[in-house]
Coordinates of C-alpha atoms and ligand atoms in Angstrom, one line a residue:
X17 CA 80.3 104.1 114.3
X18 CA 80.9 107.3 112.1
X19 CA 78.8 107.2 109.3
X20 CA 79.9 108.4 105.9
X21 CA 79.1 111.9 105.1
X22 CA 79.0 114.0 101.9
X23 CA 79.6 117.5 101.8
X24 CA 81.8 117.2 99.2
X25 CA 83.1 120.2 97.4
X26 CA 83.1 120.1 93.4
X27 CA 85.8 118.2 91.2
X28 CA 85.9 120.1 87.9
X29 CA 85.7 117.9 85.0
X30 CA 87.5 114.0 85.2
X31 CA 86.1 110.9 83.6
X32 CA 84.1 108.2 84.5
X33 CA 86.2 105.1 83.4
X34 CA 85.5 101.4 83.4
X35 CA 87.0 100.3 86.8
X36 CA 88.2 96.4 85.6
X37 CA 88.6 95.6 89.3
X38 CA 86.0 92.8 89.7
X39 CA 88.7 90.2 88.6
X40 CA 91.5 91.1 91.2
X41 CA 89.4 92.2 94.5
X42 CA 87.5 88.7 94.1
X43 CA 89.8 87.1 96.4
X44 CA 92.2 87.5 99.7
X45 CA 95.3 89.0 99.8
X46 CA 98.0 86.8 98.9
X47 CA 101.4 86.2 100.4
X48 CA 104.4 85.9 97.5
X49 CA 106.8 83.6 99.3
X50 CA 110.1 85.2 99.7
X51 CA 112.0 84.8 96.4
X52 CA 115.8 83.2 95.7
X53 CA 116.6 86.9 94.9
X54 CA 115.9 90.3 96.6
X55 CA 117.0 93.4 94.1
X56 CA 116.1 96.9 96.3
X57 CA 116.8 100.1 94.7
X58 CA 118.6 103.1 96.4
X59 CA 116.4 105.5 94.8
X60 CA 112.8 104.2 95.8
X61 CA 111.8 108.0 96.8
X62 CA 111.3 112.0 95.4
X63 CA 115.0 112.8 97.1
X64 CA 118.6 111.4 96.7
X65 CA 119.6 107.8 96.4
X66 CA 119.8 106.1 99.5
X67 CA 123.5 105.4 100.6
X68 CA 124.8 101.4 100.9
X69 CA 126.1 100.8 103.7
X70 CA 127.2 96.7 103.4
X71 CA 129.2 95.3 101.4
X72 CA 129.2 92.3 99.0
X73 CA 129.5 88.8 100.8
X74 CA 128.1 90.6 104.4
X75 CA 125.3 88.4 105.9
X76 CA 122.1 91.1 106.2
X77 CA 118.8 89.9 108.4
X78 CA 115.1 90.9 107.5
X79 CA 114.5 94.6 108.6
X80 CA 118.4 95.5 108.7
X81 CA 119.4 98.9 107.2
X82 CA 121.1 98.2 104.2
X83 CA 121.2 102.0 102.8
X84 CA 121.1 105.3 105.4
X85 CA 118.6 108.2 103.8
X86 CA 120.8 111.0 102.3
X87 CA 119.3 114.6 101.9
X88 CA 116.8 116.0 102.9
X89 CA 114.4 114.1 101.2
X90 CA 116.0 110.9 101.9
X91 CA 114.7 107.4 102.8
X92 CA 116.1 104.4 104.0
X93 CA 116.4 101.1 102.5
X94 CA 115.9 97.6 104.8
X95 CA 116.6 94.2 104.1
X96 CA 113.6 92.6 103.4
X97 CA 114.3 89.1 104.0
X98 CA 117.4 87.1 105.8
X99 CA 120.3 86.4 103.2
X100 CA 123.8 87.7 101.4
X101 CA 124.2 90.6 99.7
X102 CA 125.5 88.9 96.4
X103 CA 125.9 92.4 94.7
X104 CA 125.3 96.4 94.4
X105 CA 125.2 97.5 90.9
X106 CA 123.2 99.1 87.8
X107 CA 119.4 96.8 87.7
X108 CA 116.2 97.4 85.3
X109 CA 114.0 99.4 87.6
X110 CA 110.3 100.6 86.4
X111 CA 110.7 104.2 87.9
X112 CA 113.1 104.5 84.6
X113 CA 110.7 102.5 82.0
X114 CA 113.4 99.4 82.7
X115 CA 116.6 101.3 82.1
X116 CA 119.1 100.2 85.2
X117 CA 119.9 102.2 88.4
X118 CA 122.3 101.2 91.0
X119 CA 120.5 98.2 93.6
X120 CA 121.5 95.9 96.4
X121 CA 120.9 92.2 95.3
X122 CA 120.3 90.0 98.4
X123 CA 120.4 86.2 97.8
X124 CA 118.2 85.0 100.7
X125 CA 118.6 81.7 102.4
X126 CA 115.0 80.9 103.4
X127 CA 115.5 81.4 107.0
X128 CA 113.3 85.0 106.6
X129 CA 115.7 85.8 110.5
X130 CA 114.9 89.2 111.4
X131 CA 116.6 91.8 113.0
X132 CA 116.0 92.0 117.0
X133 CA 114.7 95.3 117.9
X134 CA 117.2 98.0 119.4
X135 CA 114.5 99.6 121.6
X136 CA 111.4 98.4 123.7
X137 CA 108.5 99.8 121.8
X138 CA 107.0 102.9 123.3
X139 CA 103.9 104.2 123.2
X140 CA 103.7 106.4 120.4
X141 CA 101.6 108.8 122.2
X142 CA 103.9 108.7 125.3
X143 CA 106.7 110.6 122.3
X144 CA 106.8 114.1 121.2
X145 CA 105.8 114.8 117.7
X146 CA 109.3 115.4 116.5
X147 CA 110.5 112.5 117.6
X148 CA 107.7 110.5 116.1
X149 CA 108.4 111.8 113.1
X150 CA 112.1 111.4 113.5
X151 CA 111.2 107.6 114.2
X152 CA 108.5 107.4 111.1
X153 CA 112.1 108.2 108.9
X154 CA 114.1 105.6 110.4
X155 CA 111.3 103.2 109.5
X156 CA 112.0 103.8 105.7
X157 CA 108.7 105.2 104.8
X158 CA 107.2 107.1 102.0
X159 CA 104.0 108.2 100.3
X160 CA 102.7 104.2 99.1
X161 CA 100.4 106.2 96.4
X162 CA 102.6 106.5 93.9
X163 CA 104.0 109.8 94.9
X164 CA 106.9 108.1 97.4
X165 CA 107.1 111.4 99.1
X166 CA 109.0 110.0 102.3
X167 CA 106.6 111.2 104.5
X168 CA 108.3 112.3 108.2
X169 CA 110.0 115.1 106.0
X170 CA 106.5 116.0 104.9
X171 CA 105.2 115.9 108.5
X172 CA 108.0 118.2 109.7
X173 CA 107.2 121.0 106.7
X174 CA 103.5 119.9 107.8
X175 CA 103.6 120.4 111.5
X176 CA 106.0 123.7 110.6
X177 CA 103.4 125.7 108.7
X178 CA 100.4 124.9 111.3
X179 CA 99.1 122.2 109.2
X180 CA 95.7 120.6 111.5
X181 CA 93.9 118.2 109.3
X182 CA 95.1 115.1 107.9
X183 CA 93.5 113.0 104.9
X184 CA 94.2 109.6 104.4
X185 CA 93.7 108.7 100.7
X186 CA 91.3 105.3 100.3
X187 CA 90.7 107.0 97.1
X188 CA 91.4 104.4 94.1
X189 CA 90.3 105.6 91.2
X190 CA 92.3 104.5 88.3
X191 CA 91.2 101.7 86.2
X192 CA 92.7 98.3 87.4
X193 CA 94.4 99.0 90.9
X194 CA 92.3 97.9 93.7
X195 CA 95.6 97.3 96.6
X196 CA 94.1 99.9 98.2
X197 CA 90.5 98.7 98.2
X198 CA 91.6 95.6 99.9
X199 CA 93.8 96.8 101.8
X200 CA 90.6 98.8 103.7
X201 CA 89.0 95.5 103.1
X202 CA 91.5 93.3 105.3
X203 CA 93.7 96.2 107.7
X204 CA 90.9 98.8 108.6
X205 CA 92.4 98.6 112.5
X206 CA 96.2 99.0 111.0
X207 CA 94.9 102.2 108.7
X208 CA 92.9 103.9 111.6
X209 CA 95.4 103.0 114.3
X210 CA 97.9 104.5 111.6
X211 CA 95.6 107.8 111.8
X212 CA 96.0 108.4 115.3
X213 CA 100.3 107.9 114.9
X214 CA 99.8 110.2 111.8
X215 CA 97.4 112.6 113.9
X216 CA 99.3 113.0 117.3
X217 CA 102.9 113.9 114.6
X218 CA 101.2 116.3 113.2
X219 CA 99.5 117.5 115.9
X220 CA 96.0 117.4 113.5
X221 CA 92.5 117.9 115.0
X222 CA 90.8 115.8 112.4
X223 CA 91.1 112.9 110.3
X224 CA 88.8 111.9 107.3
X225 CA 89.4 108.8 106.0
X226 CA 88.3 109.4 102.2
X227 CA 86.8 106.4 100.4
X228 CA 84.9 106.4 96.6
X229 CA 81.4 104.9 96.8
X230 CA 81.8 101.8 94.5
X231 CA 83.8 100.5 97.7
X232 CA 80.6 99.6 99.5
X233 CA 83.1 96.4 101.7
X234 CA 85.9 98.8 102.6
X235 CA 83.4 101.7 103.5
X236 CA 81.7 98.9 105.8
X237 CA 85.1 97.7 107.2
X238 CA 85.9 101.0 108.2
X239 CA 82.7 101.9 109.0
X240 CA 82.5 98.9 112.1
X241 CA 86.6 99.7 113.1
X242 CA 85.5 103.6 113.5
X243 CA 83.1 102.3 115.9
X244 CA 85.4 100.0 117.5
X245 CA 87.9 102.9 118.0
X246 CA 85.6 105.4 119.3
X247 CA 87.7 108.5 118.3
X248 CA 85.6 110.9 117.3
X249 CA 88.5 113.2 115.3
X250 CA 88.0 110.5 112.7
X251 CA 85.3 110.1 110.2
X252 CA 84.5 108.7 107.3
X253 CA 83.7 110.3 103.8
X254 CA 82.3 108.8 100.4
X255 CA 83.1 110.4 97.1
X256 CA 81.6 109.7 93.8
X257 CA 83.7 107.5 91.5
X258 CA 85.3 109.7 88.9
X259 CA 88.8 109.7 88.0
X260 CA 91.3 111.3 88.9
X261 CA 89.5 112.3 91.8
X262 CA 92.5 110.5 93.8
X263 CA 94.9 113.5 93.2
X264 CA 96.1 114.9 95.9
X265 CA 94.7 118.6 95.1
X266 CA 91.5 117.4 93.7
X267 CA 90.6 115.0 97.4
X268 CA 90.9 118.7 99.1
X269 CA 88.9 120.2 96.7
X270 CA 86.4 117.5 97.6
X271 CA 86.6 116.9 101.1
X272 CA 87.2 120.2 102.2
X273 CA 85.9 122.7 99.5
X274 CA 89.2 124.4 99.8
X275 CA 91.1 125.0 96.5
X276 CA 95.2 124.6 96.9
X277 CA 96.4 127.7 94.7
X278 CA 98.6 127.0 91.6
X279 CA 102.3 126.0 92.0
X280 CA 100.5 125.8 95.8
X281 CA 100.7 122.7 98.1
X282 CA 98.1 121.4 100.4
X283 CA 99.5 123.0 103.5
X284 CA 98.5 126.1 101.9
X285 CA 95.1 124.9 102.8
X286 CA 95.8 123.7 106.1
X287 CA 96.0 119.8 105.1
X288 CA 97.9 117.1 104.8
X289 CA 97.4 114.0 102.8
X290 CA 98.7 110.4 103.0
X291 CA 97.8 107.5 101.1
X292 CA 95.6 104.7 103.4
X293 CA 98.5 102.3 102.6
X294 CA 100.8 104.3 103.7
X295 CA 98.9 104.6 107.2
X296 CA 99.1 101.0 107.8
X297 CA 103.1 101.2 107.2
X298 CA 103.4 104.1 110.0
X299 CA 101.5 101.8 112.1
X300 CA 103.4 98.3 111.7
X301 CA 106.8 100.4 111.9
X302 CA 105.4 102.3 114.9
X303 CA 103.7 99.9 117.0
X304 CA 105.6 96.3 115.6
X305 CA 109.0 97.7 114.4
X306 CA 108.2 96.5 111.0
X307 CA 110.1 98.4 108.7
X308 CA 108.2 99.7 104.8
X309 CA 109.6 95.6 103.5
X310 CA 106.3 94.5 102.0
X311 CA 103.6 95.9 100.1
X312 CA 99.8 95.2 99.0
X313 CA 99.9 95.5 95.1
X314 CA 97.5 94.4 92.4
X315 CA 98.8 92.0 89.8
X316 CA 96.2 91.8 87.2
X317 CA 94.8 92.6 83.4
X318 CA 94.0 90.2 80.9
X319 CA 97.6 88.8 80.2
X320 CA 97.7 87.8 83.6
X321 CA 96.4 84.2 84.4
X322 CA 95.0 84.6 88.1
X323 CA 94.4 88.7 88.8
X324 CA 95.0 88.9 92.4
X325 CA 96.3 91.0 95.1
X326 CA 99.5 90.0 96.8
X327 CA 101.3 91.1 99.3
X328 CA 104.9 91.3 97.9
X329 CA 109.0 92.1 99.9
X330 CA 110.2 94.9 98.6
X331 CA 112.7 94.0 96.0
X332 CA 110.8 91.0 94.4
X333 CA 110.7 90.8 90.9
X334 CA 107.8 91.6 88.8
X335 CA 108.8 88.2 86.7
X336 CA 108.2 86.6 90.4
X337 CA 104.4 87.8 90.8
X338 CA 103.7 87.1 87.5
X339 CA 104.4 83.8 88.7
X340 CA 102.6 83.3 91.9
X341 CA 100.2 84.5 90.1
X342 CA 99.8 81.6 87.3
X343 CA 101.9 83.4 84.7
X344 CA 101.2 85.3 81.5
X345 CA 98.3 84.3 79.3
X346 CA 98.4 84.3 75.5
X347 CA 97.2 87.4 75.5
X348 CA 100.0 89.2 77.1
X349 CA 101.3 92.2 74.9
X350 CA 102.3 95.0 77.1
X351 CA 103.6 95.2 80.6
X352 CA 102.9 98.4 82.4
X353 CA 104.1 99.2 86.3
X354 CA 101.4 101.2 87.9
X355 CA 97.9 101.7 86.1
X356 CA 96.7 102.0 82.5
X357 CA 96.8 106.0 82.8
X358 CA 99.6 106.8 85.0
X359 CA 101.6 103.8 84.8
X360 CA 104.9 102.8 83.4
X361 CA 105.7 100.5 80.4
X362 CA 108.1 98.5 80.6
X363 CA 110.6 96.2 78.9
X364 CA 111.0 93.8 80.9
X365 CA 109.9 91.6 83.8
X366 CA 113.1 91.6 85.8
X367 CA 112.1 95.5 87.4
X368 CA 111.8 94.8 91.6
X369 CA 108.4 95.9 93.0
X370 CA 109.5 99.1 95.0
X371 CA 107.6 100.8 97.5
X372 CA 106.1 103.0 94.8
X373 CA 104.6 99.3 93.1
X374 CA 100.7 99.5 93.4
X375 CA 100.1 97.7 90.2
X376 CA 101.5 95.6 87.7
X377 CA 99.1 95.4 84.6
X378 CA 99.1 93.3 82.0
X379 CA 97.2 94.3 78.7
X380 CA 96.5 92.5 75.9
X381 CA 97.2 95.3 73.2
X382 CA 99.7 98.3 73.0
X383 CA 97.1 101.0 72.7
X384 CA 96.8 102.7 69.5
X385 CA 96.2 106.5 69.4
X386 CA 95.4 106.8 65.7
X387 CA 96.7 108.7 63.5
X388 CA 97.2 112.2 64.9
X389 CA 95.8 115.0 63.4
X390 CA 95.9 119.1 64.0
X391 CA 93.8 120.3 66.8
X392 CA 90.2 121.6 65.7
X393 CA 90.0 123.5 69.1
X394 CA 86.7 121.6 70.1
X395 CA 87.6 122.6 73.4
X396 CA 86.7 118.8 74.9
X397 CA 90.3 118.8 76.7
X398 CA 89.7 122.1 78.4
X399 CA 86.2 120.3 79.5
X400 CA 87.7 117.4 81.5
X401 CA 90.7 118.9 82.6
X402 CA 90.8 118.7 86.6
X403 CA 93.1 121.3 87.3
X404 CA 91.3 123.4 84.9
X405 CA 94.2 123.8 82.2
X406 CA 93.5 124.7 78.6
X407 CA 95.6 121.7 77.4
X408 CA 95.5 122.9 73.5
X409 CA 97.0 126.5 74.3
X410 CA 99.5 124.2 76.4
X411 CA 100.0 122.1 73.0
X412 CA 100.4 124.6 70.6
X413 CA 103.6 126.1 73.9
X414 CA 104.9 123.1 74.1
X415 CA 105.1 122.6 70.0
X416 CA 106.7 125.7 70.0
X417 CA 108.7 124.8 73.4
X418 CA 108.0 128.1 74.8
X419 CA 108.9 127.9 78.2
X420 CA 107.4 131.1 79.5
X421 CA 103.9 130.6 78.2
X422 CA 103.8 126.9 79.3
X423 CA 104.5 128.6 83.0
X424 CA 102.4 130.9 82.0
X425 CA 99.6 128.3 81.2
X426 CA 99.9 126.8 83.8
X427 CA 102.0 123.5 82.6
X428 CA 104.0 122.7 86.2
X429 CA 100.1 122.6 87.3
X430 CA 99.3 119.8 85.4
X431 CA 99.1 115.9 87.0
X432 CA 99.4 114.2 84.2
X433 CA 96.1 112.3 84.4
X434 CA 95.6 111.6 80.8
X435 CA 91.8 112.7 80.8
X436 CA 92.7 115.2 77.9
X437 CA 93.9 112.4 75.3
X438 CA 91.0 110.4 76.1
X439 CA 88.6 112.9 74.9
X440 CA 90.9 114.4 71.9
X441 CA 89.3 113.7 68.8
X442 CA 92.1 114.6 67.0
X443 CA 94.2 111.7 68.4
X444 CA 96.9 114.3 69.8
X445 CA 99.1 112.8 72.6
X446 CA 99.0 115.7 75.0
X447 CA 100.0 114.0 78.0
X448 CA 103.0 113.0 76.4
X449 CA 103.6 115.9 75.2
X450 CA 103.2 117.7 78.6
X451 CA 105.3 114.9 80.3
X452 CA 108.4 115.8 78.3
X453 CA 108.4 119.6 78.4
X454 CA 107.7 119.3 81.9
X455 CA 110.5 117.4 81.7
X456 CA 112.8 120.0 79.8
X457 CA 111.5 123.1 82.3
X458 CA 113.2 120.9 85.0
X459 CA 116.2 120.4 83.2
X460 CA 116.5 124.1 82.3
X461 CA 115.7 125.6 86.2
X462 CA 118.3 122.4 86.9
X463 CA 120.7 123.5 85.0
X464 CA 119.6 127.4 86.6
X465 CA 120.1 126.3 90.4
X466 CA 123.5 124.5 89.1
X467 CA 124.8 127.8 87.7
X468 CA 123.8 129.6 90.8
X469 CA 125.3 127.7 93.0
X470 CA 128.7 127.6 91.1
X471 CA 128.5 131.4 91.1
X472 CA 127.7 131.6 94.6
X473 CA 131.2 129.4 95.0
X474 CA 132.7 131.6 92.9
X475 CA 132.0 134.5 94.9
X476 CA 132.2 133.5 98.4
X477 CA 135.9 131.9 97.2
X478 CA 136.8 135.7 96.0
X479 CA 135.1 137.1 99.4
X480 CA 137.5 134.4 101.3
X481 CA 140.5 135.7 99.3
X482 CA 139.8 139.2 99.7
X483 CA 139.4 138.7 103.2
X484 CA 142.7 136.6 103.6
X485 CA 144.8 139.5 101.9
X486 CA 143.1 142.1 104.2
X487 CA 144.3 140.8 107.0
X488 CA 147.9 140.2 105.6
X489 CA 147.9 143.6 104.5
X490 CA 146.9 145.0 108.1
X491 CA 149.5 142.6 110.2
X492 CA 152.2 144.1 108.0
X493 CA 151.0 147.6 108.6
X494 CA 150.9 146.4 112.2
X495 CA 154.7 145.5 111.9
X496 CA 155.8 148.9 109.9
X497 CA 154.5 150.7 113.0
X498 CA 156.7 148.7 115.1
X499 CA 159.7 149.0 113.0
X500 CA 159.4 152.7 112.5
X501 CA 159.8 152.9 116.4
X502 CA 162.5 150.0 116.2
X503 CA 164.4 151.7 113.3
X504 CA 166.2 150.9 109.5
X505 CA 166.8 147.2 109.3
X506 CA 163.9 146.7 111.0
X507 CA 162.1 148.2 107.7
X508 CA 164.1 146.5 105.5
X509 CA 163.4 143.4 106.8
X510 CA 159.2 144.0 106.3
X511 CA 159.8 145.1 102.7
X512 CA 161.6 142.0 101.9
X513 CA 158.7 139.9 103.9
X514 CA 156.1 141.8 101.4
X515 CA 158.1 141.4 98.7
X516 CA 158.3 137.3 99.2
X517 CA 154.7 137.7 99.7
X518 CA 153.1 139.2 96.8
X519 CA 156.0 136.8 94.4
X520 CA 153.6 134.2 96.8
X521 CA 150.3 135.5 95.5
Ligands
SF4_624 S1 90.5 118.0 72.5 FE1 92.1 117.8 70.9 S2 91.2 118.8 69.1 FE2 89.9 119.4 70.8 S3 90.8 121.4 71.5 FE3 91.8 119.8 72.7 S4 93.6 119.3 71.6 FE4 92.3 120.4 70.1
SF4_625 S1 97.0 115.6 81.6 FE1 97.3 117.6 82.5 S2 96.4 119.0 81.0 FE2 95.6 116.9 80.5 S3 93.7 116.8 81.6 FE3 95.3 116.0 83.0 S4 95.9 117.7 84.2 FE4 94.8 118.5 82.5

């Protein structure tokens, strides 16, 4: 067995929050039973909506493609039980606080038939790491952390740039979730099995498995499967619990000591870093030709009557779990997809879970923020800051929506982790703030790349042109010089032909 090891690098600032996990990792991972209705959303990933391709009244099985990826950071979309597609239109999803985005609604017929596999499964180290990865797309799979980064595109740019250690993410440190904790728990042999598919794709070296210390049952899981596997390119690592020592750039910092520069990625740095969850998905699709249809996710909070984990299709709705999992409480105020800091409210229970769904929390109250007042420049934000901002110079920029300084400060930098309100004595909702000039910068350079590439058409439309008339303009020099040898009428004939031209153009 590898035994956990600690030479961690240092995390700058973060918090140390109240975990509230107790109540949900107290049990099993529970099964939802497949609901009357599936709702699965083209757009469950960073790049294009996925495109449908069945059509209302068509009969789909579990596992089927519904929706091919599009782009280059496209995904595809599965059936996730047997039924009819019933519809494909707008539907509340949480990834746009319940506004609706276009969705294939399966009524399933309880049969849960699944798809016969195309191909006999091969050994995955029999394949060449492209077309592992190329496989690891087909199988619909993306970043289960929240980030839904479909993640054989980010093996390719990976295996590209030289990239030879992987990460896997059993790091859980936002107050509430605990899918992942369990998830280590109950599927160690899936999550280290899905480190040697995620190893031989990249080609990696090394693999740590990263897991906070107040997981003392996953670490042991892990610990005894490690042993069972006896591959010595994987090992375990503890960090301390502090939040949001989860991010991607902060794990690096930790686990490695290497810093990913600003506006950087962690290829810079020679690693790459998937989410444990999203390990065990590479190895189900890899080694069973399941297909990303399910996911661990924690249902739980105090307006939730039995805070559990479940295991939940893809496409089930939040009103469903809530369910399963004895129904709201009288406590029930505010319904938030994801966790207290990072999460999603929503306003309404009808959103699917999506492969992005690792919570769904249930609070009591709306939090209040107090009233706001002007910032006394106590410095306490700059303190807990992870990425090292100064969040009140970024305040002041974003007040004044100066998009150069809040570059300049370092805004596209920032994760959005929330540590700065906490701490603000002055009440002042910087992460909201941040959130929607981050926001605005991506509408302007949007609105940049759009311009640019409407000049570019402009031009290379002129350059056609230009080029068209060129050669017009040398055939008929090319017939002048056989006239002049032919003689008069001959002439005439090309100056009328130019004439009827140019009245052309
Ligand atoms: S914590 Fe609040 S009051 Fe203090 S410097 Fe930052 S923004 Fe200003
Ligand atoms: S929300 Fe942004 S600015 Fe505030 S602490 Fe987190 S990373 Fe820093």
């Amino acid at each position: 067995m590898s035994a956990p090891t600690y030479d961690l690098g240092k995390l700058h600032g973060g918090l140390r929050l109240p975990g509230n996990k107790h109540d949900s990792t107290a049990a099993p991972i529970y099964d939802v039973p497949v609901p009357r209705q599936l709702v699965l959303p083209l757009a469950q990933h960073v790049g294009d909506p996925a495109q449908p391709i069945v059509g209302i009244g068509e009969r789909v099985l579990k596992g089927q493609l519904v929706a091919e990826h599009e782009g280059t950071l496209g995904a595809p979309v599965h059936a996730t039980s047997s039924g009819k597609v019933v519809a494909i239109e707008p539907w509340p999803i949480s990834r746009r606080f319940g506004d609706p985005a276009p969705c294939v609604v399966i009524e399933t017929d309880g049969e849960d038939r699944a798809i016969e596999a195309a191909d006999a499964p091969v050994p995955f180290d029999a394949l060449p790491p492209d077309i592992l990865a190329a496989k690891i797309l087909q199988g619909g799979i993306v970043g289960l952390g929240g980030a839904v980064f479909p993640t054989a595109q980010k093996l390719m740019q990976a295996t590209t740039l030289g990239t030879t250690k992987l990460i896997l993410n059993g790091v859980e440190c936002e107050p509430y979730i605990s899918c992942d904790d369990v998830l280590m728990r109950e599927r160690a042999d899936a999550i280290i099995g899905g480190a040697q598919i995620l190893m031989h794709a990249l080609g990696a070296d090394e693999c740590s498995i990263v897991v906070e210390s107040d997981k003392p049952e996953a670490i042991d899981r892990l610990g005894e499967m490690l042993g069972e596997f006896g591959d010595e390119r994987i090992t375990l690592k503890q960090v301390p619990t502090i939040y949001p020592s989860g991010g991607e750039d902060q794990l690096i910092q930790l686990v490695t000591n290497r810093e990913v520069p600003s506006g950087g990625l962690p290829t810079d740095v020679g690693c790459l870093v998937q989410n444990v969850g999203t390990a065990a998905a590479v190895y189900d699709w890899i080694e069973h030709n399941e297909p990303l249809i399910s996911r661990v996710t924690t249902v739980t909070g105090p307006g939730v009557a039995q805070p559990m984990n479940v295991r939940a299709r893809i496409g089930t709705t939040v009103a469903d779990i809530i369910n399963f999992a004895g129904g709201y409480t009288e406590l029930a105020r505010l319904l938030i997809i994801g966790g207290p800091m990072t999460g999603k409210s929503v306003s309404t229970d009808r959103v699917p879970v999506v492969k992005a769904t690792n919570c769904i929390l249930v609070l009591s109250e709306v939090p209040s923020v107090g009233t706001t007042r002007p910032c006394i420049r106590c410095g306490d934000c700059a303190a807990v800051c992870p990425v090292q901002l100064l969040p009140q110079q970024l305040y002041w920029n974003a007040c004044a929506d100066d998009e150069k300084k809040l570059r300049a400060y370092g805004l596209t930098d920032c994760i959005e982790c929330g540590c700065c309100d906490l701490v603000c004595p002055s009440h002042i909702p910087l992460t909201a703030d941040f959130r929607k000039a981050k926001g605005r910068i991506q509408e302007l350079a949007d609105e940049k790349a759009r311009a640019e590439r409407a000049r570019r058409r402009f031009e290379a439309r002129n350059e056609r042109l230009q080029r068209e008339q060129d050669s017009r303009n040398e055939e008929l020099e090319r017939q002048k010089d056989t006239a002049r040898s032919a003689g008069p009428a001959a002439i005439a004939e090309i100056l009328k032909r130019k004439r009827d031209q140019q009245d052309d153009d």
